[in-house]
Coordinates of N, CA, C and O in Angstrom, one line a residue:
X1201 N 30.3 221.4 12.2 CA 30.8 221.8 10.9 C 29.8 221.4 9.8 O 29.0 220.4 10.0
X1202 N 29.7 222.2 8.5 CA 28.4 222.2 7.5 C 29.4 222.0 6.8 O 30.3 222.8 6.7
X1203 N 29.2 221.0 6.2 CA 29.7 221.5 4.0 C 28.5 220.2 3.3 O 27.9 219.2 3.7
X1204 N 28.7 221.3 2.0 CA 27.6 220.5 0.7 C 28.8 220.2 -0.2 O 29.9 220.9 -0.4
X1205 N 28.5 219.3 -0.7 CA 29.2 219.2 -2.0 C 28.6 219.0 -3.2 O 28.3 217.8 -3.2
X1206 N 28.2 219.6 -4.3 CA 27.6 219.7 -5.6 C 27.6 218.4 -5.9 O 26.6 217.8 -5.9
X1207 N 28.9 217.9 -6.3 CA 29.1 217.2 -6.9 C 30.8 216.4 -6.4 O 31.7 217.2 -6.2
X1208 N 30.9 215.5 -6.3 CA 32.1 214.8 -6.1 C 33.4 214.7 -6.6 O 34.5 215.3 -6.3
X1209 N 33.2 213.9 -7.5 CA 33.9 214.0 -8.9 C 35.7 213.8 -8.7 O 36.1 212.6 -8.7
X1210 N 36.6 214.7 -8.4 CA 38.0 214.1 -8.3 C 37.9 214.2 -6.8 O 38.9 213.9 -6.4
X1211 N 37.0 214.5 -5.8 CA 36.9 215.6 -4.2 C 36.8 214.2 -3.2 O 36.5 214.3 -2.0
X1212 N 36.9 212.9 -4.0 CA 36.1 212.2 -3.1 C 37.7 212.0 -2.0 O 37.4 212.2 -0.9
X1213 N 38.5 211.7 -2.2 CA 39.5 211.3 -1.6 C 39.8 212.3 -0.4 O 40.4 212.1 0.7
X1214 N 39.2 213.7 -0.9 CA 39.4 214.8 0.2 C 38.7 214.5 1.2 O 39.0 214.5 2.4
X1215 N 37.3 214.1 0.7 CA 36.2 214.3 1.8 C 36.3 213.3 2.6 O 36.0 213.2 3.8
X1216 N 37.0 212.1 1.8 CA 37.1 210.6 3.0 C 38.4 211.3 4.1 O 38.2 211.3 5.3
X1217 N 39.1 211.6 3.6 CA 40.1 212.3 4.6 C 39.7 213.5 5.7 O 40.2 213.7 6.8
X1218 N 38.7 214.2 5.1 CA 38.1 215.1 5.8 C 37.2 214.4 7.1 O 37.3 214.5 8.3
X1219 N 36.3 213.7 6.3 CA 36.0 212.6 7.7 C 36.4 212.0 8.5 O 36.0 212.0 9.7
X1220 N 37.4 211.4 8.1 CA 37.8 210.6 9.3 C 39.3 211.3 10.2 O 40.1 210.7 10.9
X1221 N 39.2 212.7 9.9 CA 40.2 213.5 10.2 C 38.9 214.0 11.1 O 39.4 214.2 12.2
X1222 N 37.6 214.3 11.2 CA 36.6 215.4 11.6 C 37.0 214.3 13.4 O 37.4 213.1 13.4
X1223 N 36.7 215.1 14.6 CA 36.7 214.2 15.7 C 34.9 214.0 16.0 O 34.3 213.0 16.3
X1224 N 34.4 215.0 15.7 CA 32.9 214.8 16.1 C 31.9 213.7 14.9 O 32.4 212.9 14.0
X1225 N 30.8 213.9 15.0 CA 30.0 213.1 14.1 C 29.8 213.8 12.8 O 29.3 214.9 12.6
X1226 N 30.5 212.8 11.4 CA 29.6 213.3 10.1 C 28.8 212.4 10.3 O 28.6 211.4 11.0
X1227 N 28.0 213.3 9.1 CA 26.8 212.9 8.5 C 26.9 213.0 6.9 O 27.1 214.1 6.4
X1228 N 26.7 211.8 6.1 CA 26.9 212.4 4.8 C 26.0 211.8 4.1 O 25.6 210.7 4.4
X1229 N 25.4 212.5 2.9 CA 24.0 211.9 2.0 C 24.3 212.2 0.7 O 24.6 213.4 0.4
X1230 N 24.3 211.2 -0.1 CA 24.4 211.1 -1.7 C 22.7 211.1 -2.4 O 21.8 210.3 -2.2
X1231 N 22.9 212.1 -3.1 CA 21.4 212.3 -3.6 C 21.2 211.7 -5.3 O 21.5 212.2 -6.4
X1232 N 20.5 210.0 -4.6 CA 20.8 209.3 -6.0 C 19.8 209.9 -7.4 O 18.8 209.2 -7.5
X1233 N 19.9 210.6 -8.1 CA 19.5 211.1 -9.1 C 19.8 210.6 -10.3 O 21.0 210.5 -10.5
X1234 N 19.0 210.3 -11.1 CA 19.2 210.0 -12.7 C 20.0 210.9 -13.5 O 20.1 212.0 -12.9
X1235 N 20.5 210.9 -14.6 CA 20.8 211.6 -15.3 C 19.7 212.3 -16.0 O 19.8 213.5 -16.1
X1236 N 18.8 211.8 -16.4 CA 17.8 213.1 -16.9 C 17.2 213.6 -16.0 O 16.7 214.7 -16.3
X1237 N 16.9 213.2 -14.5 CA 16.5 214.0 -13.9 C 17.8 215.4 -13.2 O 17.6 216.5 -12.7
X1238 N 18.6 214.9 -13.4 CA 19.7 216.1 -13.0 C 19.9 216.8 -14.2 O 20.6 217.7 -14.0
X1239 N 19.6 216.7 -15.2 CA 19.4 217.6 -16.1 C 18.8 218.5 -16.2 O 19.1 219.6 -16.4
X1240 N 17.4 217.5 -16.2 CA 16.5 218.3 -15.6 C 16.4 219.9 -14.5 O 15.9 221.0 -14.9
X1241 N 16.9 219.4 -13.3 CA 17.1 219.8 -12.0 C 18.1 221.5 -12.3 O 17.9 222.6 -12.0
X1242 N 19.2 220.8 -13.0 CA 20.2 222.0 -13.5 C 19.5 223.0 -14.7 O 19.6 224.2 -14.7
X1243 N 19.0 222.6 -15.3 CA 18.7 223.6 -16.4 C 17.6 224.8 -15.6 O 17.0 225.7 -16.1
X1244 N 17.6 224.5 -14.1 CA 16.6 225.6 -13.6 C 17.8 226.6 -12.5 O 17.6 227.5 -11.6
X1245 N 18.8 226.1 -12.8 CA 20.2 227.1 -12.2 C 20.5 228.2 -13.0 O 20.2 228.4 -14.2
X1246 N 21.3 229.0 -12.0 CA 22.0 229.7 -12.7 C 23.4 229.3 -14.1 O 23.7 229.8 -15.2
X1247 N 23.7 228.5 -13.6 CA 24.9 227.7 -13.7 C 24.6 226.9 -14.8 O 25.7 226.4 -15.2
X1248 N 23.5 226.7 -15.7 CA 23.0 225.7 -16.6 C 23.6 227.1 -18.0 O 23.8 226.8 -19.2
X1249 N 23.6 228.2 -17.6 CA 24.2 229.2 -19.0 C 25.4 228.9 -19.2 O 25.9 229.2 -20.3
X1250 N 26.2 228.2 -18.2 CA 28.2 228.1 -18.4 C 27.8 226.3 -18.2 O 28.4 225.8 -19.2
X1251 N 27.4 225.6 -17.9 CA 28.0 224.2 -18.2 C 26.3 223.5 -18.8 O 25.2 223.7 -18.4
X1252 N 26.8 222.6 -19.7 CA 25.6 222.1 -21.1 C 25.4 221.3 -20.5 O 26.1 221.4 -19.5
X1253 N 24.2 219.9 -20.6 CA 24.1 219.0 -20.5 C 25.4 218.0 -20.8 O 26.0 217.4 -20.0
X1254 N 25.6 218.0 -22.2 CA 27.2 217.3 -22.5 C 28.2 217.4 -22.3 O 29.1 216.7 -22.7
X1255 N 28.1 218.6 -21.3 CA 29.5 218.9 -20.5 C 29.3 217.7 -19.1 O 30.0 216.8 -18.7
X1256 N 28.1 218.0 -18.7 CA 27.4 217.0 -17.7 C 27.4 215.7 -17.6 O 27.5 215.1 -16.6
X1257 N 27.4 215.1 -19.0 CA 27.9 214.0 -19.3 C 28.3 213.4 -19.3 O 28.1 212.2 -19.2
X1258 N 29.7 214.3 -19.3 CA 31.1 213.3 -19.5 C 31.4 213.7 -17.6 O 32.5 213.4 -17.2
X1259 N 30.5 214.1 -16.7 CA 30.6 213.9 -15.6 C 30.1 212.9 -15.0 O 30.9 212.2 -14.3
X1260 N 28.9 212.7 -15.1 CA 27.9 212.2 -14.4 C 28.1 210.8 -14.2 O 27.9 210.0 -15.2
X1261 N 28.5 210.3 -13.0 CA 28.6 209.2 -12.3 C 27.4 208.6 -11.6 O 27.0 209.0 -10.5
X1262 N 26.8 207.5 -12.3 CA 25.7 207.1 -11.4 C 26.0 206.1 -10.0 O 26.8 205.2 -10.0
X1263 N 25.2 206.4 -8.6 CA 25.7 205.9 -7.4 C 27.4 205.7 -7.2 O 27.9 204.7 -6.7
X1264 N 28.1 207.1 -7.7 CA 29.7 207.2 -7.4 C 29.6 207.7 -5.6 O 29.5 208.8 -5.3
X1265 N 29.7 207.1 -5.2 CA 29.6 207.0 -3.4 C 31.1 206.4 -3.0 O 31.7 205.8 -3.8
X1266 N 31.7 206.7 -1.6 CA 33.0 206.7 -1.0 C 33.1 205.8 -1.1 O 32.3 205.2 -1.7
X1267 N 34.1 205.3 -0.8 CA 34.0 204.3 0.0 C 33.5 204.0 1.7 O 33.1 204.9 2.5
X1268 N 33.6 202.8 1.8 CA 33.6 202.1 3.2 C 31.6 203.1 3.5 O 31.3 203.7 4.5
X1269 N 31.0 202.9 2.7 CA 29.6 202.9 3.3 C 29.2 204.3 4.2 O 28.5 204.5 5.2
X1270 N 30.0 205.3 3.2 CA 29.6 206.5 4.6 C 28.6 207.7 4.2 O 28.4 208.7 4.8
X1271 N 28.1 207.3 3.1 CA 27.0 207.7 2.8 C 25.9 207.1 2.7 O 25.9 206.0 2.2
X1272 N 24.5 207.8 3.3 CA 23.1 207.9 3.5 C 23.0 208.0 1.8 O 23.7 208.6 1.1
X1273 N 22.0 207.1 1.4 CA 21.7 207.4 -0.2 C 20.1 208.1 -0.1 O 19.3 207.8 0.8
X1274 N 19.9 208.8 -0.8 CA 18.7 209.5 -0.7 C 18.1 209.2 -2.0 O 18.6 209.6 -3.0
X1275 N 17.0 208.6 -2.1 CA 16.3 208.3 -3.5 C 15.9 209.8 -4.2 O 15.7 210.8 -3.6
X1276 N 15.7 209.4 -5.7 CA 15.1 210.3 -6.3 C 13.9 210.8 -6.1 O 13.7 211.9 -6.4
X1277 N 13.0 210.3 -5.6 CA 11.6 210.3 -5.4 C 11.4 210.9 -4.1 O 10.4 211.6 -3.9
X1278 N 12.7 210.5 -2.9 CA 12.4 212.1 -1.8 C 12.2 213.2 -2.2 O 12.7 213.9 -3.0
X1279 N 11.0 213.6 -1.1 CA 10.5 215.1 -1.2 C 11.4 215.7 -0.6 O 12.2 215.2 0.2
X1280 N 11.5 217.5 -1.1 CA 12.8 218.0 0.0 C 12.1 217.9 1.4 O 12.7 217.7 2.4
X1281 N 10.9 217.9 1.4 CA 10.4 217.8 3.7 C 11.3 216.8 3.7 O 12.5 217.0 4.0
X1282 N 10.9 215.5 3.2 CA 11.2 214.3 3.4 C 12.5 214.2 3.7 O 12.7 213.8 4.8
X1283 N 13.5 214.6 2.8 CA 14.8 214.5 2.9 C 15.1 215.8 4.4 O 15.3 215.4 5.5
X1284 N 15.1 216.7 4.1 CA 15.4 217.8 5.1 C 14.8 216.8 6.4 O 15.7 216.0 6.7
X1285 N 13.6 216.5 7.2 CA 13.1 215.7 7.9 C 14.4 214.4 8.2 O 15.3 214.7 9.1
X1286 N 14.4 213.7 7.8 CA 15.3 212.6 7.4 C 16.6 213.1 8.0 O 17.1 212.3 8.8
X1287 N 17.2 214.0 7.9 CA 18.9 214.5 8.0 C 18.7 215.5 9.6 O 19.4 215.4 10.6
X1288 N 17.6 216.4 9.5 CA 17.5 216.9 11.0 C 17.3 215.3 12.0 O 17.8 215.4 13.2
X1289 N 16.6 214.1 11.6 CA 16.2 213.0 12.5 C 17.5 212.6 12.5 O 18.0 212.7 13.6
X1290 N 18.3 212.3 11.7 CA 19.6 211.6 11.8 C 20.6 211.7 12.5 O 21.3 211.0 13.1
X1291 N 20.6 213.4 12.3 CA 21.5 214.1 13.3 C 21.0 214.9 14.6 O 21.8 215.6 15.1
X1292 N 19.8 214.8 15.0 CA 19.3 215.4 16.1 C 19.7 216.3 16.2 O 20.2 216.5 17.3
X1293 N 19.7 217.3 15.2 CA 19.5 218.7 15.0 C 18.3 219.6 15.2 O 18.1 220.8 14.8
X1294 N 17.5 218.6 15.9 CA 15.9 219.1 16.0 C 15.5 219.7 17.4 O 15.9 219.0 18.4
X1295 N 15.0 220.6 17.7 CA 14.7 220.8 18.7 C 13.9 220.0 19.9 O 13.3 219.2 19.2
X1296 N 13.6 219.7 20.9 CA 12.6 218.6 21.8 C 11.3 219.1 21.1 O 11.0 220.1 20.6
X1297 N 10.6 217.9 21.1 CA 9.5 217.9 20.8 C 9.3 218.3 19.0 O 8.2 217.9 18.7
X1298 N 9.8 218.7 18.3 CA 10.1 219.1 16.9 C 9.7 217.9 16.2 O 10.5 216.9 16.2
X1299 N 8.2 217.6 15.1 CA 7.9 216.8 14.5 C 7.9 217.7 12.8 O 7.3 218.8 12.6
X1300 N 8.3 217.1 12.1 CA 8.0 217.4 10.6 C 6.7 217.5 10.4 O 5.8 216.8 10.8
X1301 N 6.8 218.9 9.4 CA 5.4 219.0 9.1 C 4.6 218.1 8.4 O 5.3 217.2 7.8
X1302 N 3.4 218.0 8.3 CA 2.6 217.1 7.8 C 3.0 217.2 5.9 O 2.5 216.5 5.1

């Protein structure tokens, strides 16, 4: 099973229920981002024409993570290899022999 979640926000109680309802292995990663760098990041969406920075604002939770430790934190300064790399290793989602590119 695959799911992303944009953003958390009221969803967190679902997803802890979703997990520990799931029988196989999650895997879950919070991608710790600053606020100006998610600002940043969004103003290159589609999505940045319908919600403002100050709409963002009154969202933005810094390190809002589940409880009970079930998220991977991913720093801001991961490269996407690095991170993509990182989550195929975690979950052995990789083929034999399959090393990240340089």
């Amino acid at each position: 099973m695959g799911f992303v979640a944009d953003a958390l926000g009221p969803y967190g109680a679902m997803l802890t229920d979703l997990v520990a309802g799931h029988r196989g292995r999650s895997f879950l990663y919070y991608l710790d981002v600053g606020f100006t760098e998610t600002v940043r990041r969004h103003a290159t969406r589609p999505l940045s024409a319908e919600v403002s920075a100050e709409q963002m604002a009154d969202w933005y939770r810094p390190l809002d993570l589940l409880p009970g430790g079930l998220e991977h934190v991913v720093g801001e300064d991961s490269t996407l290899d690095d991170t993509v790399a990182r989550i195929l290793a975690d979950t052995a989602l990789t083929p034999p022999g399959w090393t990240p590119p340089p």
